[in-house]
């Protein structure tokens, strides 16, 4: 392809990315060095915002909450998605029906799904889960006010909305596993578990990596689910990074826009570091 | 599509072993009875999982069709006169249809624009390796992972100073920017599956690069484009954070509306439930129609990306 043609073809996309993503990003970086609020010019304060951010206990608690939720949820997503995919892969005639039913929680908007999810647990809405718990003679659980119960609730809701995605990707991967390979494993006398662990899972390593990558990206920016599921997120220490940035930099008229921007920059750095292996792979592939 | 190919791959080996492989696939060494027991067990497990996965939606539907005075009683009431009042109230007392229209307009516009812009770029990336392509691909990956706040908080200020704050245009533009990198990523993998020889043949027949793209390649890519479009639409349709920052009253979307109802009194909450269901119903259909394409897209994305 001639250079001129290439330029024409990528130009609209580059312009959009530059104008609508790079320019705002540069603004965020600039704000992170300023004391600034919406509608007023900022004053340069050097690294003050960064110092404030890393010494802010609320920020650190948001970081650890977000990272812990991400690790826990992504693990469940990969393992649970794999199990579900194996089950669905065994279906023939009812597969489209089952897939359609399972997909619903993924295609519903996150905030709306979490709202419906919260009503199962909320005593003001019949509290059907708590009814079940007390019917089983178990102690009452404060889903919205106790820190750990709320964490479990949030994690469960995120798993609920994302597990169809990991299931679908892994299912697509399973369909690409050569039948000869399974046959060979069977001839060698490998049991079901053994076949999954040493034959199937390694042969879809790329797919599992992709699921992990996308899931990390999606869970790290946890926000929507917390609005209905954790109305007291701040008080009980269940604020995610994005929620904290939103609360600090936007909600009160953007009074801490500089500080919020510094946190944004730190969050971007965290994400880039977590993505480094994938960035390396992408770069290698783009060259070939 | 790649997954279909895998399904249709012959299960038998060639030569004198032909047919034996196939027979073995149908009878496990454990004998048919254990195999049937396993199947039943798997079916039961799946049925329970499906029920659990749908339970939030079912419970919401159950609460919404109750009369308002018993809708949220604790313990829940199981005998009542079903009614559609919540839906009627939602329609009559709120601007729900307006929010619904906003959501759809924003999703359709941003999907169309992201596709029109993303298609040629993805094609160029798939055909011409080089450092520019590498930079664009890595940028697309990083932008996909970016925290929304890092771009949307400045967009708030920019949209105010341009006078387009709280318009569907501003929201659609923001979503084009946020979702387009992923469309390049997805589409590139579909383009890569179209052999280059087709390009060359078309060029020999006198097509220009653009007319070849339009007349030959894009028709071949049908399913891939549908897949990418479905994902773009889904992401735009679901977006809450961007919408809550860039809109106020006149161009708010359904998720924003539902979030504002959350702290309200019970009748309004029941309306929020009705609104959630009204949004879930088309999405339900969508899930059934789109599953094939979504899986194809995920397959392409994961194999290459």
mmCIF file with all atom_site columns, N, CA, C and O in Angstrom, chain B residues 42-80:
data_model
loop_
_atom_site.group_PDB
_atom_site.id
_atom_site.type_symbol
_atom_site.label_atom_id
_atom_site.label_alt_id
_atom_site.label_comp_id
_atom_site.label_asym_id
_atom_site.label_entity_id
_atom_site.label_seq_id
_atom_site.pdbx_PDB_ins_code
_atom_site.Cartn_x
_atom_site.Cartn_y
_atom_site.Cartn_z
_atom_site.occupancy
_atom_site.B_iso_or_equiv
_atom_site.pdbx_formal_charge
_atom_site.auth_seq_id
_atom_site.auth_comp_id
_atom_site.auth_asym_id
_atom_site.auth_atom_id
_atom_site.pdbx_PDB_model_num
ATOM 1   N N  . UNK B 1 42 ? -25.254 -32.305 34.356 1.00 0.00 ? 42 UNK B N  1
ATOM 2   C CA . UNK B 1 42 ? -24.833 -31.051 33.716 1.00 0.00 ? 42 UNK B CA 1
ATOM 3   C C  . UNK B 1 42 ? -26.047 -30.188 33.389 1.00 0.00 ? 42 UNK B C  1
ATOM 4   O O  . UNK B 1 42 ? -26.040 -28.975 33.602 1.00 0.00 ? 42 UNK B O  1
ATOM 5   N N  . UNK B 1 43 ? -27.118 -30.846 32.910 1.00 0.00 ? 43 UNK B N  1
ATOM 6   C CA . UNK B 1 43 ? -28.327 -30.110 32.582 1.00 0.00 ? 43 UNK B CA 1
ATOM 7   C C  . UNK B 1 43 ? -28.929 -29.448 33.808 1.00 0.00 ? 43 UNK B C  1
ATOM 8   O O  . UNK B 1 43 ? -29.318 -28.277 33.760 1.00 0.00 ? 43 UNK B O  1
ATOM 9   N N  . UNK B 1 44 ? -28.978 -30.187 34.922 1.00 0.00 ? 44 UNK B N  1
ATOM 10  C CA . UNK B 1 44 ? -29.547 -29.629 36.147 1.00 0.00 ? 44 UNK B CA 1
ATOM 11  C C  . UNK B 1 44 ? -28.713 -28.446 36.612 1.00 0.00 ? 44 UNK B C  1
ATOM 12  O O  . UNK B 1 44 ? -29.245 -27.377 36.937 1.00 0.00 ? 44 UNK B O  1
ATOM 13  N N  . UNK B 1 45 ? -27.391 -28.620 36.618 1.00 0.00 ? 45 UNK B N  1
ATOM 14  C CA . UNK B 1 45 ? -26.512 -27.527 37.050 1.00 0.00 ? 45 UNK B CA 1
ATOM 15  C C  . UNK B 1 45 ? -26.745 -26.291 36.187 1.00 0.00 ? 45 UNK B C  1
ATOM 16  O O  . UNK B 1 45 ? -26.912 -25.176 36.690 1.00 0.00 ? 45 UNK B O  1
ATOM 17  N N  . UNK B 1 46 ? -26.805 -26.505 34.870 1.00 0.00 ? 46 UNK B N  1
ATOM 18  C CA . UNK B 1 46 ? -27.000 -25.366 33.969 1.00 0.00 ? 46 UNK B CA 1
ATOM 19  C C  . UNK B 1 46 ? -28.344 -24.688 34.198 1.00 0.00 ? 46 UNK B C  1
ATOM 20  O O  . UNK B 1 46 ? -28.436 -23.461 34.175 1.00 0.00 ? 46 UNK B O  1
ATOM 21  N N  . UNK B 1 47 ? -29.381 -25.505 34.427 1.00 0.00 ? 47 UNK B N  1
ATOM 22  C CA . UNK B 1 47 ? -30.705 -24.919 34.655 1.00 0.00 ? 47 UNK B CA 1
ATOM 23  C C  . UNK B 1 47 ? -30.677 -24.049 35.907 1.00 0.00 ? 47 UNK B C  1
ATOM 24  O O  . UNK B 1 47 ? -31.202 -22.926 35.913 1.00 0.00 ? 47 UNK B O  1
ATOM 25  N N  . UNK B 1 48 ? -30.019 -24.549 36.976 1.00 0.00 ? 48 UNK B N  1
ATOM 26  C CA . UNK B 1 48 ? -29.933 -23.763 38.208 1.00 0.00 ? 48 UNK B CA 1
ATOM 27  C C  . UNK B 1 48 ? -29.157 -22.472 37.957 1.00 0.00 ? 48 UNK B C  1
ATOM 28  O O  . UNK B 1 48 ? -29.561 -21.385 38.386 1.00 0.00 ? 48 UNK B O  1
ATOM 29  N N  . UNK B 1 49 ? -28.040 -22.589 37.223 1.00 0.00 ? 49 UNK B N  1
ATOM 30  C CA . UNK B 1 49 ? -27.239 -21.391 36.934 1.00 0.00 ? 49 UNK B CA 1
ATOM 31  C C  . UNK B 1 49 ? -28.067 -20.374 36.158 1.00 0.00 ? 49 UNK B C  1
ATOM 32  O O  . UNK B 1 49 ? -28.076 -19.185 36.486 1.00 0.00 ? 49 UNK B O  1
ATOM 33  N N  . UNK B 1 50 ? -28.796 -20.838 35.146 1.00 0.00 ? 50 UNK B N  1
ATOM 34  C CA . UNK B 1 50 ? -29.622 -19.913 34.359 1.00 0.00 ? 50 UNK B CA 1
ATOM 35  C C  . UNK B 1 50 ? -30.640 -19.212 35.253 1.00 0.00 ? 50 UNK B C  1
ATOM 36  O O  . UNK B 1 50 ? -30.842 -17.999 35.154 1.00 0.00 ? 50 UNK B O  1
ATOM 37  N N  . UNK B 1 51 ? -31.258 -19.985 36.136 1.00 0.00 ? 51 UNK B N  1
ATOM 38  C CA . UNK B 1 51 ? -32.267 -19.408 37.018 1.00 0.00 ? 51 UNK B CA 1
ATOM 39  C C  . UNK B 1 51 ? -31.642 -18.344 37.918 1.00 0.00 ? 51 UNK B C  1
ATOM 40  O O  . UNK B 1 51 ? -32.176 -17.243 38.081 1.00 0.00 ? 51 UNK B O  1
ATOM 41  N N  . UNK B 1 52 ? -30.467 -18.681 38.494 1.00 0.00 ? 52 UNK B N  1
ATOM 42  C CA . UNK B 1 52 ? -29.790 -17.722 39.366 1.00 0.00 ? 52 UNK B CA 1
ATOM 43  C C  . UNK B 1 52 ? -29.401 -16.466 38.581 1.00 0.00 ? 52 UNK B C  1
ATOM 44  O O  . UNK B 1 52 ? -29.564 -15.350 39.073 1.00 0.00 ? 52 UNK B O  1
ATOM 45  N N  . UNK B 1 53 ? -28.909 -16.664 37.360 1.00 0.00 ? 53 UNK B N  1
ATOM 46  C CA . UNK B 1 53 ? -28.470 -15.519 36.561 1.00 0.00 ? 53 UNK B CA 1
ATOM 47  C C  . UNK B 1 53 ? -29.649 -14.607 36.219 1.00 0.00 ? 53 UNK B C  1
ATOM 48  O O  . UNK B 1 53 ? -29.493 -13.404 36.059 1.00 0.00 ? 53 UNK B O  1
ATOM 49  N N  . UNK B 1 54 ? -30.840 -15.213 36.074 1.00 0.00 ? 54 UNK B N  1
ATOM 50  C CA . UNK B 1 54 ? -32.004 -14.400 35.711 1.00 0.00 ? 54 UNK B CA 1
ATOM 51  C C  . UNK B 1 54 ? -32.759 -13.888 36.928 1.00 0.00 ? 54 UNK B C  1
ATOM 52  O O  . UNK B 1 54 ? -33.665 -13.068 36.788 1.00 0.00 ? 54 UNK B O  1
ATOM 53  N N  . UNK B 1 55 ? -32.387 -14.376 38.132 1.00 0.00 ? 55 UNK B N  1
ATOM 54  C CA . UNK B 1 55 ? -33.205 -14.064 39.301 1.00 0.00 ? 55 UNK B CA 1
ATOM 55  C C  . UNK B 1 55 ? -33.368 -12.561 39.562 1.00 0.00 ? 55 UNK B C  1
ATOM 56  O O  . UNK B 1 55 ? -34.468 -12.136 39.917 1.00 0.00 ? 55 UNK B O  1
ATOM 57  N N  . UNK B 1 56 ? -32.333 -11.725 39.385 1.00 0.00 ? 56 UNK B N  1
ATOM 58  C CA . UNK B 1 56 ? -32.582 -10.294 39.628 1.00 0.00 ? 56 UNK B CA 1
ATOM 59  C C  . UNK B 1 56 ? -33.675 -9.741  38.710 1.00 0.00 ? 56 UNK B C  1
ATOM 60  O O  . UNK B 1 56 ? -34.532 -8.976  39.155 1.00 0.00 ? 56 UNK B O  1
ATOM 61  N N  . UNK B 1 57 ? -33.646 -10.159 37.441 1.00 0.00 ? 57 UNK B N  1
ATOM 62  C CA . UNK B 1 57 ? -34.638 -9.655  36.488 1.00 0.00 ? 57 UNK B CA 1
ATOM 63  C C  . UNK B 1 57 ? -36.025 -10.180 36.859 1.00 0.00 ? 57 UNK B C  1
ATOM 64  O O  . UNK B 1 57 ? -37.013 -9.438  36.877 1.00 0.00 ? 57 UNK B O  1
ATOM 65  N N  . UNK B 1 58 ? -36.090 -11.482 37.197 1.00 0.00 ? 58 UNK B N  1
ATOM 66  C CA . UNK B 1 58 ? -37.384 -12.079 37.532 1.00 0.00 ? 58 UNK B CA 1
ATOM 67  C C  . UNK B 1 58 ? -37.967 -11.426 38.783 1.00 0.00 ? 58 UNK B C  1
ATOM 68  O O  . UNK B 1 58 ? -39.158 -11.118 38.841 1.00 0.00 ? 58 UNK B O  1
ATOM 69  N N  . UNK B 1 59 ? -37.121 -11.204 39.781 1.00 0.00 ? 59 UNK B N  1
ATOM 70  C CA . UNK B 1 59 ? -37.612 -10.607 41.028 1.00 0.00 ? 59 UNK B CA 1
ATOM 71  C C  . UNK B 1 59 ? -38.102 -9.190  40.783 1.00 0.00 ? 59 UNK B C  1
ATOM 72  O O  . UNK B 1 59 ? -39.128 -8.769  41.323 1.00 0.00 ? 59 UNK B O  1
ATOM 73  N N  . UNK B 1 60 ? -37.383 -8.447  39.959 1.00 0.00 ? 60 UNK B N  1
ATOM 74  C CA . UNK B 1 60 ? -37.816 -7.087  39.629 1.00 0.00 ? 60 UNK B CA 1
ATOM 75  C C  . UNK B 1 60 ? -39.165 -7.133  38.918 1.00 0.00 ? 60 UNK B C  1
ATOM 76  O O  . UNK B 1 60 ? -40.075 -6.375  39.265 1.00 0.00 ? 60 UNK B O  1
ATOM 77  N N  . UNK B 1 61 ? -39.291 -8.039  37.956 1.00 0.00 ? 61 UNK B N  1
ATOM 78  C CA . UNK B 1 61 ? -40.558 -8.143  37.229 1.00 0.00 ? 61 UNK B CA 1
ATOM 79  C C  . UNK B 1 61 ? -41.692 -8.463  38.204 1.00 0.00 ? 61 UNK B C  1
ATOM 80  O O  . UNK B 1 61 ? -42.780 -7.884  38.142 1.00 0.00 ? 61 UNK B O  1
ATOM 81  N N  . UNK B 1 62 ? -41.403 -9.364  39.131 1.00 0.00 ? 62 UNK B N  1
ATOM 82  C CA . UNK B 1 62 ? -42.396 -9.779  40.116 1.00 0.00 ? 62 UNK B CA 1
ATOM 83  C C  . UNK B 1 62 ? -42.835 -8.590  40.974 1.00 0.00 ? 62 UNK B C  1
ATOM 84  O O  . UNK B 1 62 ? -44.019 -8.418  41.258 1.00 0.00 ? 62 UNK B O  1
ATOM 85  N N  . UNK B 1 63 ? -41.860 -7.749  41.390 1.00 0.00 ? 63 UNK B N  1
ATOM 86  C CA . UNK B 1 63 ? -42.198 -6.605  42.239 1.00 0.00 ? 63 UNK B CA 1
ATOM 87  C C  . UNK B 1 63 ? -42.930 -5.520  41.463 1.00 0.00 ? 63 UNK B C  1
ATOM 88  O O  . UNK B 1 63 ? -43.751 -4.804  42.026 1.00 0.00 ? 63 UNK B O  1
ATOM 89  N N  . UNK B 1 64 ? -42.630 -5.405  40.196 1.00 0.00 ? 64 UNK B N  1
ATOM 90  C CA . UNK B 1 64 ? -43.192 -4.301  39.426 1.00 0.00 ? 64 UNK B CA 1
ATOM 91  C C  . UNK B 1 64 ? -44.667 -4.533  39.112 1.00 0.00 ? 64 UNK B C  1
ATOM 92  O O  . UNK B 1 64 ? -45.444 -3.581  39.041 1.00 0.00 ? 64 UNK B O  1
ATOM 93  N N  . UNK B 1 65 ? -45.058 -5.801  38.956 1.00 0.00 ? 65 UNK B N  1
ATOM 94  C CA . UNK B 1 65 ? -46.466 -6.042  38.625 1.00 0.00 ? 65 UNK B CA 1
ATOM 95  C C  . UNK B 1 65 ? -47.355 -6.138  39.863 1.00 0.00 ? 65 UNK B C  1
ATOM 96  O O  . UNK B 1 65 ? -48.541 -6.401  39.762 1.00 0.00 ? 65 UNK B O  1
ATOM 97  N N  . UNK B 1 66 ? -46.765 -5.898  41.062 1.00 0.00 ? 66 UNK B N  1
ATOM 98  C CA . UNK B 1 66 ? -47.608 -5.853  42.259 1.00 0.00 ? 66 UNK B CA 1
ATOM 99  C C  . UNK B 1 66 ? -48.247 -4.477  42.369 1.00 0.00 ? 66 UNK B C  1
ATOM 100 O O  . UNK B 1 66 ? -47.686 -3.494  41.880 1.00 0.00 ? 66 UNK B O  1
ATOM 101 N N  . UNK B 1 67 ? -49.414 -4.392  43.059 1.00 0.00 ? 67 UNK B N  1
ATOM 102 C CA . UNK B 1 67 ? -49.954 -3.065  43.352 1.00 0.00 ? 67 UNK B CA 1
ATOM 103 C C  . UNK B 1 67 ? -48.956 -2.307  44.236 1.00 0.00 ? 67 UNK B C  1
ATOM 104 O O  . UNK B 1 67 ? -48.285 -2.908  45.078 1.00 0.00 ? 67 UNK B O  1
ATOM 105 N N  . UNK B 1 68 ? -48.849 -0.997  44.038 1.00 0.00 ? 68 UNK B N  1
ATOM 106 C CA . UNK B 1 68 ? -47.795 -0.225  44.707 1.00 0.00 ? 68 UNK B CA 1
ATOM 107 C C  . UNK B 1 68 ? -47.798 -0.402  46.224 1.00 0.00 ? 68 UNK B C  1
ATOM 108 O O  . UNK B 1 68 ? -46.738 -0.486  46.843 1.00 0.00 ? 68 UNK B O  1
ATOM 109 N N  . UNK B 1 69 ? -48.988 -0.490  46.853 1.00 0.00 ? 69 UNK B N  1
ATOM 110 C CA . UNK B 1 69 ? -49.002 -0.528  48.315 1.00 0.00 ? 69 UNK B CA 1
ATOM 111 C C  . UNK B 1 69 ? -48.423 -1.810  48.906 1.00 0.00 ? 69 UNK B C  1
ATOM 112 O O  . UNK B 1 69 ? -48.049 -1.843  50.063 1.00 0.00 ? 69 UNK B O  1
ATOM 113 N N  . UNK B 1 70 ? -48.333 -2.889  48.104 1.00 0.00 ? 70 UNK B N  1
ATOM 114 C CA . UNK B 1 70 ? -47.732 -4.115  48.648 1.00 0.00 ? 70 UNK B CA 1
ATOM 115 C C  . UNK B 1 70 ? -46.425 -4.474  47.934 1.00 0.00 ? 70 UNK B C  1
ATOM 116 O O  . UNK B 1 70 ? -45.803 -5.483  48.248 1.00 0.00 ? 70 UNK B O  1
ATOM 117 N N  . UNK B 1 71 ? -46.005 -3.598  47.030 1.00 0.00 ? 71 UNK B N  1
ATOM 118 C CA . UNK B 1 71 ? -44.894 -3.969  46.151 1.00 0.00 ? 71 UNK B CA 1
ATOM 119 C C  . UNK B 1 71 ? -43.627 -4.331  46.914 1.00 0.00 ? 71 UNK B C  1
ATOM 120 O O  . UNK B 1 71 ? -42.946 -5.296  46.588 1.00 0.00 ? 71 UNK B O  1
ATOM 121 N N  . UNK B 1 72 ? -43.322 -3.541  47.942 1.00 0.00 ? 72 UNK B N  1
ATOM 122 C CA . UNK B 1 72 ? -42.031 -3.746  48.597 1.00 0.00 ? 72 UNK B CA 1
ATOM 123 C C  . UNK B 1 72 ? -42.194 -4.171  50.054 1.00 0.00 ? 72 UNK B C  1
ATOM 124 O O  . UNK B 1 72 ? -41.323 -3.927  50.874 1.00 0.00 ? 72 UNK B O  1
ATOM 125 N N  . UNK B 1 73 ? -43.323 -4.808  50.377 1.00 0.00 ? 73 UNK B N  1
ATOM 126 C CA . UNK B 1 73 ? -43.521 -5.270  51.744 1.00 0.00 ? 73 UNK B CA 1
ATOM 127 C C  . UNK B 1 73 ? -42.476 -6.314  52.109 1.00 0.00 ? 73 UNK B C  1
ATOM 128 O O  . UNK B 1 73 ? -42.008 -7.063  51.262 1.00 0.00 ? 73 UNK B O  1
ATOM 129 N N  . UNK B 1 74 ? -42.136 -6.335  53.408 1.00 0.00 ? 74 UNK B N  1
ATOM 130 C CA . UNK B 1 74 ? -41.195 -7.326  53.892 1.00 0.00 ? 74 UNK B CA 1
ATOM 131 C C  . UNK B 1 74 ? -41.829 -8.029  55.083 1.00 0.00 ? 74 UNK B C  1
ATOM 132 O O  . UNK B 1 74 ? -42.187 -7.368  56.048 1.00 0.00 ? 74 UNK B O  1
ATOM 133 N N  . UNK B 1 75 ? -42.009 -9.318  55.085 1.00 0.00 ? 75 UNK B N  1
ATOM 134 C CA . UNK B 1 75 ? -41.691 -10.279 54.027 1.00 0.00 ? 75 UNK B CA 1
ATOM 135 C C  . UNK B 1 75 ? -42.552 -10.069 52.776 1.00 0.00 ? 75 UNK B C  1
ATOM 136 O O  . UNK B 1 75 ? -43.664 -9.555  52.882 1.00 0.00 ? 75 UNK B O  1
ATOM 137 N N  . UNK B 1 76 ? -42.015 -10.468 51.625 1.00 0.00 ? 76 UNK B N  1
ATOM 138 C CA . UNK B 1 76 ? -42.708 -10.214 50.366 1.00 0.00 ? 76 UNK B CA 1
ATOM 139 C C  . UNK B 1 76 ? -44.059 -10.917 50.280 1.00 0.00 ? 76 UNK B C  1
ATOM 140 O O  . UNK B 1 76 ? -44.253 -11.998 50.836 1.00 0.00 ? 76 UNK B O  1
ATOM 141 N N  . UNK B 1 77 ? -44.984 -10.292 49.578 1.00 0.00 ? 77 UNK B N  1
ATOM 142 C CA . UNK B 1 77 ? -46.303 -10.877 49.350 1.00 0.00 ? 77 UNK B CA 1
ATOM 143 C C  . UNK B 1 77 ? -46.250 -11.725 48.084 1.00 0.00 ? 77 UNK B C  1
ATOM 144 O O  . UNK B 1 77 ? -45.642 -11.313 47.113 1.00 0.00 ? 77 UNK B O  1
ATOM 145 N N  . UNK B 1 78 ? -46.844 -12.886 48.147 1.00 0.00 ? 78 UNK B N  1
ATOM 146 C CA . UNK B 1 78 ? -46.829 -13.731 46.954 1.00 0.00 ? 78 UNK B CA 1
ATOM 147 C C  . UNK B 1 78 ? -48.199 -13.856 46.288 1.00 0.00 ? 78 UNK B C  1
ATOM 148 O O  . UNK B 1 78 ? -48.335 -14.445 45.245 1.00 0.00 ? 78 UNK B O  1
ATOM 149 N N  . UNK B 1 79 ? -49.251 -13.339 46.977 1.00 0.00 ? 79 UNK B N  1
ATOM 150 C CA . UNK B 1 79 ? -50.583 -13.367 46.373 1.00 0.00 ? 79 UNK B CA 1
ATOM 151 C C  . UNK B 1 79 ? -51.055 -11.943 46.190 1.00 0.00 ? 79 UNK B C  1
ATOM 152 O O  . UNK B 1 79 ? -51.131 -11.181 47.163 1.00 0.00 ? 79 UNK B O  1
ATOM 153 N N  . UNK B 1 80 ? -51.321 -11.593 44.972 1.00 0.00 ? 80 UNK B N  1
ATOM 154 C CA . UNK B 1 80 ? -51.761 -10.226 44.697 1.00 0.00 ? 80 UNK B CA 1
ATOM 155 C C  . UNK B 1 80 ? -52.416 -10.190 43.344 1.00 0.00 ? 80 UNK B C  1
ATOM 156 O O  . UNK B 1 80 ? -52.336 -11.144 42.565 1.00 0.00 ? 80 UNK B O  1
#
